């Protein structure tokens, strides 16, 4: 049985494993081999307990009193069968005797370093109660067979090279051993060369061989890729040269056409410069004209703003006229001068003859008011405006004066 040393494994766990071993070998009387290597000794107390087992077959205070009594009870029958007394000490001595017969301890320790020498001095049972097996160096034949076993199956190595390669491994190992002995004789420092070192050397060679082959394979692949790219570029260049030879006449023709076009563009540019000068001059004139138009527009807007209240008042006055007011004006046989003047002005705007008879007929028309309300004031003919000017120039032709004579005439005058 080999110890399972895990994280946190200490004296408590080691003593528990020893108790189980003692139960197996002493009570059930089964043969067990306890295998312990120096790498498993995480606490020097392990070596002290092993020293006790080797020396006396027992570990002091390994079992508490209750477990010891239970062991004595389990071994009582076997003790009686072999004819020994059944006292507690005799039964427990029989238990320890069974442990000594059935438990075999195997210690694997390396002589390298100070730990082995110190343990041998502190725990003499490791020397006195053990049979020491010294593992001697491998002979040359063994070293060669091991090398052939590991290197003989390398597919990446040619077969004619495998034999000399395997034969070289024992030579190198022997050279290292000689240098190690020389190192010890000169400097009194021991450098141990074990079979494990030989195996590590072979594994290191296999690893380095694989790494170097992989590196060379990568370099070869990059080289082949570079050659493939160069061949591809050469093909592209050759194709480009063929295309250039085909396109060269076309390029010359296009160059000549371009020169002609550039000359024409220069001529057009000169003409365009002249046109630009003319356009700039006209643009300045247009801007000046536009400024004058804006001034006129502002004056017209001002006049319109002043006229709109009067227009709205005239429309309101028309809407306030009744049929009786119209009849009142129409009933005049000889109307007052201001009433007649107002009606003549209305006739002028409506394109009628400016006299009283025409005015009476106009007042008698059923759609007289609609004609006034729907009159197109924005598109009055120039001759009508000229004819209307003499009425507008009269001092007494205003709504307030006319309103004193007739209410209906005042509304018409405002219109």
mmCIF file of C-alpha atoms in Angstrom:
data_model
loop_
_atom_site.group_PDB
_atom_site.id
_atom_site.type_symbol
_atom_site.label_atom_id
_atom_site.label_comp_id
_atom_site.label_asym_id
_atom_site.label_seq_id
_atom_site.Cartn_x
_atom_site.Cartn_y
_atom_site.Cartn_z
ATOM 1 C CA UNK A 1 0.000 0.000 0.000
ATOM 2 C CA UNK A 2 1.235 3.486 -0.870
ATOM 3 C CA UNK A 3 0.365 6.623 1.029
ATOM 4 C CA UNK A 4 -1.969 9.048 -0.761
ATOM 5 C CA UNK A 5 -0.444 12.357 0.225
ATOM 6 C CA UNK A 6 -2.891 15.142 -0.606
ATOM 7 C CA UNK A 7 -3.008 18.824 0.197
ATOM 8 C CA UNK A 8 -3.179 19.287 3.977
ATOM 9 C CA UNK A 9 -1.916 15.763 4.696
ATOM 10 C CA UNK A 10 -0.202 15.754 8.121
ATOM 11 C CA UNK A 11 0.475 13.740 11.241
ATOM 12 C CA UNK A 12 -3.211 13.217 12.066
ATOM 13 C CA UNK A 13 -3.908 11.671 8.647
ATOM 14 C CA UNK A 14 -0.671 9.640 8.786
ATOM 15 C CA UNK A 15 -1.534 8.190 12.201
ATOM 16 C CA UNK A 16 -5.029 7.305 10.917
ATOM 17 C CA UNK A 17 -3.482 5.405 7.964
ATOM 18 C CA UNK A 18 -1.151 3.579 10.400
ATOM 19 C CA UNK A 19 -4.087 2.541 12.568
ATOM 20 C CA UNK A 20 -5.827 1.074 9.520
ATOM 21 C CA UNK A 21 -2.621 -0.804 8.583
ATOM 22 C CA UNK A 22 -2.281 -2.197 12.109
ATOM 23 C CA UNK A 23 -5.925 -3.326 12.046
ATOM 24 C CA UNK A 24 -5.367 -5.069 8.701
ATOM 25 C CA UNK A 25 -2.081 -6.770 9.610
ATOM 26 C CA UNK A 26 -2.661 -7.401 13.341
ATOM 27 C CA UNK A 27 -6.369 -8.215 13.651
ATOM 28 C CA UNK A 28 -7.179 -9.635 10.208
ATOM 29 C CA UNK A 29 -3.554 -10.901 9.837
ATOM 30 C CA UNK A 30 -3.211 -9.963 6.155
ATOM 31 C CA UNK A 31 0.177 -9.312 4.617
ATOM 32 C CA UNK A 32 0.633 -5.678 3.534
ATOM 33 C CA UNK A 33 3.590 -3.780 2.042
ATOM 34 C CA UNK A 34 3.824 -0.123 3.064
ATOM 35 C CA UNK A 35 5.668 1.790 0.309
ATOM 36 C CA UNK A 36 6.962 5.245 1.249
ATOM 37 C CA UNK A 37 9.203 7.464 -0.858
ATOM 38 C CA UNK A 38 11.129 10.474 0.387
ATOM 39 C CA UNK A 39 8.851 12.787 -1.628
ATOM 40 C CA UNK A 40 5.899 11.649 0.542
ATOM 41 C CA UNK A 41 7.600 12.546 3.817
ATOM 42 C CA UNK A 42 6.106 16.005 4.311
ATOM 43 C CA UNK A 43 6.677 15.855 8.082
ATOM 44 C CA UNK A 44 9.730 14.439 9.869
ATOM 45 C CA UNK A 45 7.341 12.879 12.376
ATOM 46 C CA UNK A 46 6.524 10.313 9.682
ATOM 47 C CA UNK A 47 10.128 9.038 9.836
ATOM 48 C CA UNK A 48 10.022 8.891 13.635
ATOM 49 C CA UNK A 49 6.916 6.656 13.590
ATOM 50 C CA UNK A 50 8.438 4.449 10.861
ATOM 51 C CA UNK A 51 11.582 4.154 12.992
ATOM 52 C CA UNK A 52 9.435 2.897 15.888
ATOM 53 C CA UNK A 53 7.689 0.368 13.638
ATOM 54 C CA UNK A 54 11.033 -0.922 12.335
ATOM 55 C CA UNK A 55 12.521 -1.115 15.821
ATOM 56 C CA UNK A 56 9.632 -2.437 17.967
ATOM 57 C CA UNK A 57 6.739 -3.074 15.569
ATOM 58 C CA UNK A 58 4.644 -0.549 17.483
ATOM 59 C CA UNK A 59 4.075 3.201 17.647
ATOM 60 C CA UNK A 60 3.699 4.714 21.125
ATOM 61 C CA UNK A 61 0.220 6.068 21.881
ATOM 62 C CA UNK A 62 -1.052 5.102 18.424
ATOM 63 C CA UNK A 63 -4.399 3.795 19.743
ATOM 64 C CA UNK A 64 -6.581 5.491 22.370
ATOM 65 C CA UNK A 65 -7.693 3.279 25.325
ATOM 66 C CA UNK A 66 -11.136 2.427 23.879
ATOM 67 C CA UNK A 67 -9.724 1.330 20.518
ATOM 68 C CA UNK A 68 -6.958 -0.622 22.271
ATOM 69 C CA UNK A 69 -9.572 -2.507 24.344
ATOM 70 C CA UNK A 70 -11.539 -3.283 21.160
ATOM 71 C CA UNK A 71 -8.379 -4.657 19.490
ATOM 72 C CA UNK A 72 -7.659 -6.804 22.524
ATOM 73 C CA UNK A 73 -11.214 -8.155 22.338
ATOM 74 C CA UNK A 74 -10.839 -8.937 18.631
ATOM 75 C CA UNK A 75 -7.491 -10.756 19.154
ATOM 76 C CA UNK A 76 -8.477 -12.723 22.277
ATOM 77 C CA UNK A 77 -9.784 -15.738 20.341
ATOM 78 C CA UNK A 78 -6.650 -15.988 18.183
ATOM 79 C CA UNK A 79 -4.432 -15.639 21.263
ATOM 80 C CA UNK A 80 -6.267 -18.511 22.962
ATOM 81 C CA UNK A 81 -5.947 -20.670 19.865
ATOM 82 C CA UNK A 82 -2.145 -20.439 19.912
ATOM 83 C CA UNK A 83 -2.035 -21.269 23.627
ATOM 84 C CA UNK A 84 -0.968 -17.940 25.061
ATOM 85 C CA UNK A 85 -2.327 -16.316 28.246
ATOM 86 C CA UNK A 86 -5.420 -14.113 27.828
ATOM 87 C CA UNK A 87 -4.187 -11.198 29.867
ATOM 88 C CA UNK A 88 -4.398 -7.747 28.246
ATOM 89 C CA UNK A 89 -0.648 -7.421 27.885
ATOM 90 C CA UNK A 90 -0.306 -10.916 26.405
ATOM 91 C CA UNK A 91 -3.141 -10.372 23.933
ATOM 92 C CA UNK A 92 -1.786 -6.962 22.848
ATOM 93 C CA UNK A 93 1.709 -8.484 22.513
ATOM 94 C CA UNK A 94 0.195 -11.108 20.213
ATOM 95 C CA UNK A 95 -1.395 -8.284 18.174
ATOM 96 C CA UNK A 96 1.979 -6.504 17.823
ATOM 97 C CA UNK A 97 3.638 -9.816 16.883
ATOM 98 C CA UNK A 98 1.125 -10.273 14.057
ATOM 99 C CA UNK A 99 1.838 -6.732 12.881
ATOM 100 C CA UNK A 100 5.586 -7.462 12.802
ATOM 101 C CA UNK A 101 5.017 -10.642 10.791
ATOM 102 C CA UNK A 102 2.554 -9.230 8.223
ATOM 103 C CA UNK A 103 3.640 -5.550 7.750
ATOM 104 C CA UNK A 104 6.608 -5.036 5.428
ATOM 105 C CA UNK A 105 7.950 -1.500 5.038
ATOM 106 C CA UNK A 106 9.695 -0.414 1.839
ATOM 107 C CA UNK A 107 11.460 2.961 1.949
ATOM 108 C CA UNK A 108 12.618 4.588 -1.291
ATOM 109 C CA UNK A 109 15.066 7.378 -0.603
ATOM 110 C CA UNK A 110 17.574 9.221 -2.717
ATOM 111 C CA UNK A 111 21.097 9.689 -1.342
ATOM 112 C CA UNK A 112 21.270 13.118 -2.911
ATOM 113 C CA UNK A 113 21.430 15.965 -0.462
ATOM 114 C CA UNK A 114 21.659 16.228 3.320
ATOM 115 C CA UNK A 115 18.208 14.859 4.249
ATOM 116 C CA UNK A 116 19.115 11.165 3.849
ATOM 117 C CA UNK A 117 22.300 11.465 5.934
ATOM 118 C CA UNK A 118 20.493 13.387 8.661
ATOM 119 C CA UNK A 119 17.669 10.813 8.886
ATOM 120 C CA UNK A 120 20.172 7.949 9.064
ATOM 121 C CA UNK A 121 21.900 9.643 12.021
ATOM 122 C CA UNK A 122 18.696 10.536 13.887
ATOM 123 C CA UNK A 123 16.825 7.274 13.243
ATOM 124 C CA UNK A 124 19.323 4.368 13.361
ATOM 125 C CA UNK A 125 16.619 1.761 12.691
ATOM 126 C CA UNK A 126 16.671 2.905 9.040
ATOM 127 C CA UNK A 127 20.117 1.260 8.902
ATOM 128 C CA UNK A 128 19.970 -1.454 11.602
ATOM 129 C CA UNK A 129 16.500 -2.841 10.857
ATOM 130 C CA UNK A 130 16.432 -2.483 7.061
ATOM 131 C CA UNK A 131 17.965 -4.354 4.180
ATOM 132 C CA UNK A 132 19.584 -1.712 1.970
ATOM 133 C CA UNK A 133 19.348 -2.264 -1.786
ATOM 134 C CA UNK A 134 21.802 -0.081 -3.658
ATOM 135 C CA UNK A 135 20.811 0.403 -7.310
ATOM 136 C CA UNK A 136 24.015 0.247 -9.282
ATOM 137 C CA UNK A 137 24.537 2.058 -12.597
ATOM 138 C CA UNK A 138 23.136 0.404 -15.691
ATOM 139 C CA UNK A 139 25.600 -1.480 -17.867
ATOM 140 C CA UNK A 140 26.346 -0.346 -21.392
ATOM 141 C CA UNK A 141 24.124 -3.043 -22.941
ATOM 142 C CA UNK A 142 21.153 -1.909 -20.862
ATOM 143 C CA UNK A 143 21.722 1.724 -21.777
ATOM 144 C CA UNK A 144 21.915 0.782 -25.461
ATOM 145 C CA UNK A 145 18.714 -1.309 -25.296
ATOM 146 C CA UNK A 146 16.820 1.527 -23.619
ATOM 147 C CA UNK A 147 18.022 4.008 -26.252
ATOM 148 C CA UNK A 148 17.036 1.641 -29.080
ATOM 149 C CA UNK A 149 13.605 1.156 -27.508
ATOM 150 C CA UNK A 150 12.901 4.924 -27.417
ATOM 151 C CA UNK A 151 14.718 6.034 -30.585
ATOM 152 C CA UNK A 152 14.138 3.000 -32.779
ATOM 153 C CA UNK A 153 10.500 3.937 -33.476
ATOM 154 C CA UNK A 154 11.096 7.552 -34.490
ATOM 155 C CA UNK A 155 9.588 7.823 -37.956
ATOM 156 C CA UNK A 156 11.157 11.245 -38.484
ATOM 157 C CA UNK A 157 14.688 9.734 -38.209
ATOM 158 C CA UNK A 158 16.028 7.724 -41.186
ATOM 159 C CA UNK A 159 16.553 4.059 -40.429
ATOM 160 C CA UNK A 160 20.269 4.156 -41.233
ATOM 161 C CA UNK A 161 20.707 6.920 -38.622
ATOM 162 C CA UNK A 162 18.786 5.269 -35.792
ATOM 163 C CA UNK A 163 21.529 2.722 -34.984
ATOM 164 C CA UNK A 164 24.396 5.202 -34.627
ATOM 165 C CA UNK A 165 22.087 7.600 -32.788
ATOM 166 C CA UNK A 166 21.153 4.913 -30.219
ATOM 167 C CA UNK A 167 24.807 3.965 -29.828
ATOM 168 C CA UNK A 168 25.765 7.556 -29.121
ATOM 169 C CA UNK A 169 23.431 7.838 -26.090
ATOM 170 C CA UNK A 170 25.459 5.451 -23.780
ATOM 171 C CA UNK A 171 28.654 7.236 -24.859
ATOM 172 C CA UNK A 172 27.269 10.629 -23.857
ATOM 173 C CA UNK A 173 25.952 9.201 -20.578
ATOM 174 C CA UNK A 174 29.389 7.714 -19.799
ATOM 175 C CA UNK A 175 31.117 10.994 -20.547
ATOM 176 C CA UNK A 176 28.801 12.802 -18.141
ATOM 177 C CA UNK A 177 29.525 10.209 -15.413
ATOM 178 C CA UNK A 178 33.270 10.673 -15.901
ATOM 179 C CA UNK A 179 32.936 14.438 -15.679
ATOM 180 C CA UNK A 180 30.795 14.042 -12.550
ATOM 181 C CA UNK A 181 33.513 11.946 -10.881
ATOM 182 C CA UNK A 182 36.142 14.482 -11.936
ATOM 183 C CA UNK A 183 33.969 17.283 -10.547
ATOM 184 C CA UNK A 184 33.759 15.452 -7.200
ATOM 185 C CA UNK A 185 37.483 14.703 -7.041
ATOM 186 C CA UNK A 186 38.429 18.311 -7.740
ATOM 187 C CA UNK A 187 35.747 20.263 -5.891
ATOM 188 C CA UNK A 188 34.420 17.633 -3.462
ATOM 189 C CA UNK A 189 30.888 18.267 -4.698
ATOM 190 C CA UNK A 190 28.836 15.268 -5.739
ATOM 191 C CA UNK A 191 26.707 15.465 -8.867
ATOM 192 C CA UNK A 192 24.585 12.332 -9.103
ATOM 193 C CA UNK A 193 23.987 10.695 -12.476
ATOM 194 C CA UNK A 194 21.153 8.161 -12.221
ATOM 195 C CA UNK A 195 19.254 6.060 -14.792
ATOM 196 C CA UNK A 196 16.512 8.631 -14.507
ATOM 197 C CA UNK A 197 18.980 11.223 -15.798
ATOM 198 C CA UNK A 198 19.650 8.958 -18.781
ATOM 199 C CA UNK A 199 15.920 8.654 -19.520
ATOM 200 C CA UNK A 200 15.519 12.428 -19.158
ATOM 201 C CA UNK A 201 18.351 12.945 -21.661
ATOM 202 C CA UNK A 202 16.632 10.709 -24.234
ATOM 203 C CA UNK A 203 13.271 12.435 -23.704
ATOM 204 C CA UNK A 204 14.939 15.838 -23.999
ATOM 205 C CA UNK A 205 16.522 14.785 -27.306
ATOM 206 C CA UNK A 206 13.161 13.575 -28.650
ATOM 207 C CA UNK A 207 11.508 16.842 -27.561
ATOM 208 C CA UNK A 208 14.217 19.044 -29.078
ATOM 209 C CA UNK A 209 14.158 16.979 -32.271
ATOM 210 C CA UNK A 210 10.397 17.512 -32.605
ATOM 211 C CA UNK A 211 10.744 21.257 -31.914
ATOM 212 C CA UNK A 212 13.555 21.680 -34.444
ATOM 213 C CA UNK A 213 11.682 19.676 -37.073
ATOM 214 C CA UNK A 214 8.580 21.794 -36.495
ATOM 215 C CA UNK A 215 10.697 24.971 -36.771
ATOM 216 C CA UNK A 216 12.351 23.770 -39.982
ATOM 217 C CA UNK A 217 8.964 22.716 -41.346
ATOM 218 C CA UNK A 218 7.608 26.209 -40.689
ATOM 219 C CA UNK A 219 10.621 27.791 -42.371
ATOM 220 C CA UNK A 220 10.238 25.448 -45.353
ATOM 221 C CA UNK A 221 6.538 26.304 -45.639
ATOM 222 C CA UNK A 222 7.311 30.022 -45.507
ATOM 223 C CA UNK A 223 10.008 29.573 -48.155
ATOM 224 C CA UNK A 224 7.643 27.610 -50.427
ATOM 225 C CA UNK A 225 4.920 30.195 -49.913
ATOM 226 C CA UNK A 226 7.406 32.919 -50.837
ATOM 227 C CA UNK A 227 8.381 31.066 -54.002
ATOM 228 C CA UNK A 228 4.715 30.581 -54.892
ATOM 229 C CA UNK A 229 4.065 34.299 -54.355
ATOM 230 C CA UNK A 230 7.082 35.227 -56.476
ATOM 231 C CA UNK A 231 5.868 32.930 -59.276
ATOM 232 C CA UNK A 232 2.412 34.445 -59.013
ATOM 233 C CA UNK A 233 3.832 37.980 -59.136
ATOM 234 C CA UNK A 234 5.962 37.047 -62.160
ATOM 235 C CA UNK A 235 2.859 35.785 -63.954
ATOM 236 C CA UNK A 236 0.957 38.958 -63.076
ATOM 237 C CA UNK A 237 3.827 41.158 -64.293
ATOM 238 C CA UNK A 238 4.030 39.259 -67.594
ATOM 239 C CA UNK A 239 0.274 39.612 -68.057
ATOM 240 C CA UNK A 240 0.494 43.314 -67.222
ATOM 241 C CA UNK A 241 3.237 43.795 -69.805
ATOM 242 C CA UNK A 242 1.090 42.100 -72.471
ATOM 243 C CA UNK A 243 -1.885 44.300 -71.539
ATOM 244 C CA UNK A 244 0.354 47.393 -71.626
ATOM 245 C CA UNK A 245 1.632 46.501 -75.095
ATOM 246 C CA UNK A 246 -1.968 46.161 -76.306
ATOM 247 C CA UNK A 247 -3.077 49.416 -74.644
ATOM 248 C CA UNK A 248 -0.068 51.522 -75.662
ATOM 249 C CA UNK A 249 -1.550 52.673 -79.028
ATOM 250 C CA UNK A 250 -4.816 53.456 -77.298
ATOM 251 C CA UNK A 251 -2.964 55.433 -74.625
ATOM 252 C CA UNK A 252 -1.138 57.475 -77.290
ATOM 253 C CA UNK A 253 -4.435 58.203 -79.053
ATOM 254 C CA UNK A 254 -6.063 59.168 -75.756
ATOM 255 C CA UNK A 255 -3.078 61.395 -74.896
ATOM 256 C CA UNK A 256 -3.405 63.242 -78.215
ATOM 257 C CA UNK A 257 -7.148 63.643 -77.661
ATOM 258 C CA UNK A 258 -6.470 64.912 -74.170
ATOM 259 C CA UNK A 259 -4.039 67.552 -75.455
ATOM 260 C CA UNK A 260 -6.635 68.780 -77.949
ATOM 261 C CA UNK A 261 -9.254 68.802 -75.225
ATOM 262 C CA UNK A 262 -6.958 70.760 -72.896
ATOM 263 C CA UNK A 263 -6.431 73.396 -75.585
ATOM 264 C CA UNK A 264 -10.184 73.641 -76.112
ATOM 265 C CA UNK A 265 -10.690 73.884 -72.355
ATOM 266 C CA UNK A 266 -8.181 76.754 -72.237
ATOM 267 C CA UNK A 267 -10.090 78.580 -74.998
ATOM 268 C CA UNK A 268 -13.417 77.913 -73.297
ATOM 269 C CA UNK A 269 -11.965 79.091 -70.011
ATOM 270 C CA UNK A 270 -10.885 82.400 -71.593
ATOM 271 C CA UNK A 271 -14.353 82.893 -73.084
ATOM 272 C CA UNK A 272 -15.898 81.953 -69.795
ATOM 273 C CA UNK A 273 -13.790 84.619 -68.091
ATOM 274 C CA UNK A 274 -15.157 87.223 -70.491
ATOM 275 C CA UNK A 275 -18.688 86.011 -69.906
ATOM 276 C CA UNK A 276 -18.029 86.103 -66.177
ATOM 277 C CA UNK A 277 -17.079 89.782 -66.400
ATOM 278 C CA UNK A 278 -20.297 90.556 -68.296
ATOM 279 C CA UNK A 279 -22.379 88.500 -65.906
ATOM 280 C CA UNK A 280 -20.776 90.207 -62.916
ATOM 281 C CA UNK A 281 -21.637 93.598 -64.402
ATOM 282 C CA UNK A 282 -25.214 92.527 -65.104
ATOM 283 C CA UNK A 283 -25.476 91.020 -61.649
ATOM 284 C CA UNK A 284 -24.451 94.365 -60.162
ATOM 285 C CA UNK A 285 -27.069 96.133 -62.274
ATOM 286 C CA UNK A 286 -29.711 93.592 -61.280
ATOM 287 C CA UNK A 287 -28.772 94.039 -57.649
ATOM 288 C CA UNK A 288 -29.091 97.805 -58.033
ATOM 289 C CA UNK A 289 -32.454 97.395 -59.768
ATOM 290 C CA UNK A 290 -33.579 94.962 -57.077
ATOM 291 C CA UNK A 291 -32.650 97.512 -54.427
ATOM 292 C CA UNK A 292 -34.828 100.108 -56.205
ATOM 293 C CA UNK A 293 -37.659 97.583 -56.458
ATOM 294 C CA UNK A 294 -37.380 96.867 -52.737
ATOM 295 C CA UNK A 295 -37.660 100.585 -52.012
ATOM 296 C CA UNK A 296 -40.735 100.825 -54.248
ATOM 297 C CA UNK A 297 -42.143 97.687 -52.640
ATOM 298 C CA UNK A 298 -41.620 99.147 -49.184
ATOM 299 C CA UNK A 299 -43.375 102.410 -50.252
ATOM 300 C CA UNK A 300 -46.198 100.445 -51.820
ATOM 301 C CA UNK A 301 -46.514 98.295 -48.696
ATOM 302 C CA UNK A 302 -46.610 101.455 -46.614
ATOM 303 C CA UNK A 303 -49.330 102.939 -48.831
ATOM 304 C CA UNK A 304 -51.162 99.605 -48.735
ATOM 305 C CA UNK A 305 -50.996 99.533 -44.955
ATOM 306 C CA UNK A 306 -52.460 103.034 -44.886
ATOM 307 C CA UNK A 307 -55.143 102.195 -47.498
ATOM 308 C CA UNK A 308 -56.306 98.889 -46.016
ATOM 309 C CA UNK A 309 -58.113 100.494 -43.052
ATOM 310 C CA UNK A 310 -59.924 102.841 -45.432
ATOM 311 C CA UNK A 311 -60.806 99.932 -47.724
ATOM 312 C CA UNK A 312 -62.102 97.899 -44.830
ATOM 313 C CA UNK A 313 -64.137 100.894 -43.679
ATOM 314 C CA UNK A 314 -65.553 101.350 -47.224
ATOM 315 C CA UNK A 315 -66.544 97.670 -47.358
ATOM 316 C CA UNK A 316 -68.168 97.980 -43.940
ATOM 317 C CA UNK A 317 -70.028 101.110 -45.153
ATOM 318 C CA UNK A 318 -71.256 99.222 -48.252
ATOM 319 C CA UNK A 319 -72.424 96.336 -46.128
ATOM 320 C CA UNK A 320 -74.334 98.786 -43.921
ATOM 321 C CA UNK A 321 -76.285 100.246 -46.871
ATOM 322 C CA UNK A 322 -79.883 99.089 -47.112
ATOM 323 C CA UNK A 323 -82.289 98.933 -49.992
ATOM 324 C CA UNK A 324 -83.950 102.046 -48.621
ATOM 325 C CA UNK A 325 -80.644 103.975 -48.785
ATOM 326 C CA UNK A 326 -80.234 102.995 -52.452
ATOM 327 C CA UNK A 327 -83.832 103.966 -53.170
ATOM 328 C CA UNK A 328 -83.249 107.307 -51.432
ATOM 329 C CA UNK A 329 -80.370 108.153 -53.775
ATOM 330 C CA UNK A 330 -82.245 106.895 -56.841
ATOM 331 C CA UNK A 331 -85.306 109.015 -55.993
ATOM 332 C CA UNK A 332 -83.506 112.292 -56.503
ATOM 333 C CA UNK A 333 -84.846 113.960 -59.640
ATOM 334 C CA UNK A 334 -82.082 116.484 -59.421
ATOM 335 C CA UNK A 335 -79.558 115.218 -56.925
ATOM 336 C CA UNK A 336 -77.315 117.435 -54.793
ATOM 337 C CA UNK A 337 -73.986 118.164 -56.495
ATOM 338 C CA UNK A 338 -71.960 115.999 -54.108
ATOM 339 C CA UNK A 339 -74.315 113.014 -54.562
ATOM 340 C CA UNK A 340 -74.119 113.400 -58.339
ATOM 341 C CA UNK A 341 -70.300 113.716 -58.164
ATOM 342 C CA UNK A 342 -70.108 110.535 -56.073
ATOM 343 C CA UNK A 343 -72.281 108.533 -58.475
ATOM 344 C CA UNK A 344 -70.316 109.817 -61.496
ATOM 345 C CA UNK A 345 -67.091 108.572 -59.822
ATOM 346 C CA UNK A 346 -68.750 105.168 -59.236
ATOM 347 C CA UNK A 347 -69.805 105.023 -62.906
ATOM 348 C CA UNK A 348 -66.220 105.833 -64.001
ATOM 349 C CA UNK A 349 -64.788 102.929 -61.930
ATOM 350 C CA UNK A 350 -67.442 100.535 -63.247
ATOM 351 C CA UNK A 351 -66.828 101.640 -66.842
ATOM 352 C CA UNK A 352 -70.165 103.348 -67.301
ATOM 353 C CA UNK A 353 -71.101 106.816 -68.691
ATOM 354 C CA UNK A 354 -70.635 109.501 -66.040
ATOM 355 C CA UNK A 355 -74.114 111.183 -65.896
ATOM 356 C CA UNK A 356 -77.167 111.032 -63.625
ATOM 357 C CA UNK A 357 -79.350 108.958 -65.951
ATOM 358 C CA UNK A 358 -76.723 106.255 -66.131
ATOM 359 C CA UNK A 359 -76.309 106.502 -62.369
ATOM 360 C CA UNK A 360 -80.045 105.944 -61.800
ATOM 361 C CA UNK A 361 -79.995 102.903 -64.087
ATOM 362 C CA UNK A 362 -76.969 101.549 -62.256
ATOM 363 C CA UNK A 363 -78.687 102.028 -58.896
ATOM 364 C CA UNK A 364 -81.700 100.153 -60.252
ATOM 365 C CA UNK A 365 -79.709 97.055 -61.149
ATOM 366 C CA UNK A 366 -80.348 94.113 -58.811
ATOM 367 C CA UNK A 367 -76.648 93.180 -58.521
ATOM 368 C CA UNK A 368 -75.450 96.736 -57.922
ATOM 369 C CA UNK A 369 -74.123 95.939 -54.461
ATOM 370 C CA UNK A 370 -72.495 92.716 -55.653
ATOM 371 C CA UNK A 371 -70.705 94.659 -58.413
ATOM 372 C CA UNK A 372 -69.276 96.989 -55.815
ATOM 373 C CA UNK A 373 -68.284 94.244 -53.374
ATOM 374 C CA UNK A 374 -66.702 92.016 -56.046
ATOM 375 C CA UNK A 375 -64.992 94.852 -57.905
ATOM 376 C CA UNK A 376 -61.410 93.907 -59.000
ATOM 377 C CA UNK A 377 -59.590 96.758 -57.293
ATOM 378 C CA UNK A 378 -56.151 95.285 -58.119
ATOM 379 C CA UNK A 379 -56.589 95.416 -61.912
ATOM 380 C CA UNK A 380 -58.158 98.869 -62.706
ATOM 381 C CA UNK A 381 -57.564 100.165 -66.206
ATOM 382 C CA UNK A 382 -55.274 103.175 -66.542
ATOM 383 C CA UNK A 383 -57.866 105.307 -68.369
ATOM 384 C CA UNK A 384 -60.368 104.786 -65.549
ATOM 385 C CA UNK A 385 -57.766 105.847 -62.997
ATOM 386 C CA UNK A 386 -57.019 108.937 -65.114
ATOM 387 C CA UNK A 387 -60.730 109.816 -65.333
ATOM 388 C CA UNK A 388 -61.121 109.247 -61.581
ATOM 389 C CA UNK A 389 -58.236 111.584 -60.775
ATOM 390 C CA UNK A 390 -60.287 114.756 -61.406
ATOM 391 C CA UNK A 391 -62.883 113.655 -58.844
ATOM 392 C CA UNK A 392 -60.223 112.784 -56.281
ATOM 393 C CA UNK A 393 -58.730 116.247 -56.724
ATOM 394 C CA UNK A 394 -61.962 117.980 -55.570
ATOM 395 C CA UNK A 395 -61.587 119.397 -52.071
ATOM 396 C CA UNK A 396 -65.177 118.617 -51.004
ATOM 397 C CA UNK A 397 -65.057 115.049 -52.369
ATOM 398 C CA UNK A 398 -64.498 113.231 -49.122
ATOM 399 C CA UNK A 399 -66.769 110.991 -47.039
ATOM 400 C CA UNK A 400 -67.277 113.440 -44.189
ATOM 401 C CA UNK A 401 -68.544 116.264 -46.442
ATOM 402 C CA UNK A 402 -70.620 113.926 -48.618
ATOM 403 C CA UNK A 403 -72.079 112.302 -45.504
ATOM 404 C CA UNK A 404 -73.661 115.566 -44.486
ATOM 405 C CA UNK A 405 -75.771 115.468 -47.677
ATOM 406 C CA UNK A 406 -76.562 111.730 -47.866
ATOM 407 C CA UNK A 407 -75.668 108.684 -45.726
ATOM 408 C CA UNK A 408 -75.844 106.363 -48.732
ATOM 409 C CA UNK A 409 -73.612 108.684 -50.801
ATOM 410 C CA UNK A 410 -71.058 108.699 -47.943
ATOM 411 C CA UNK A 411 -70.687 104.900 -48.139
ATOM 412 C CA UNK A 412 -70.323 105.068 -51.915
ATOM 413 C CA UNK A 413 -67.793 107.892 -51.580
ATOM 414 C CA UNK A 414 -65.731 105.830 -49.105
ATOM 415 C CA UNK A 415 -65.798 102.892 -51.535
#
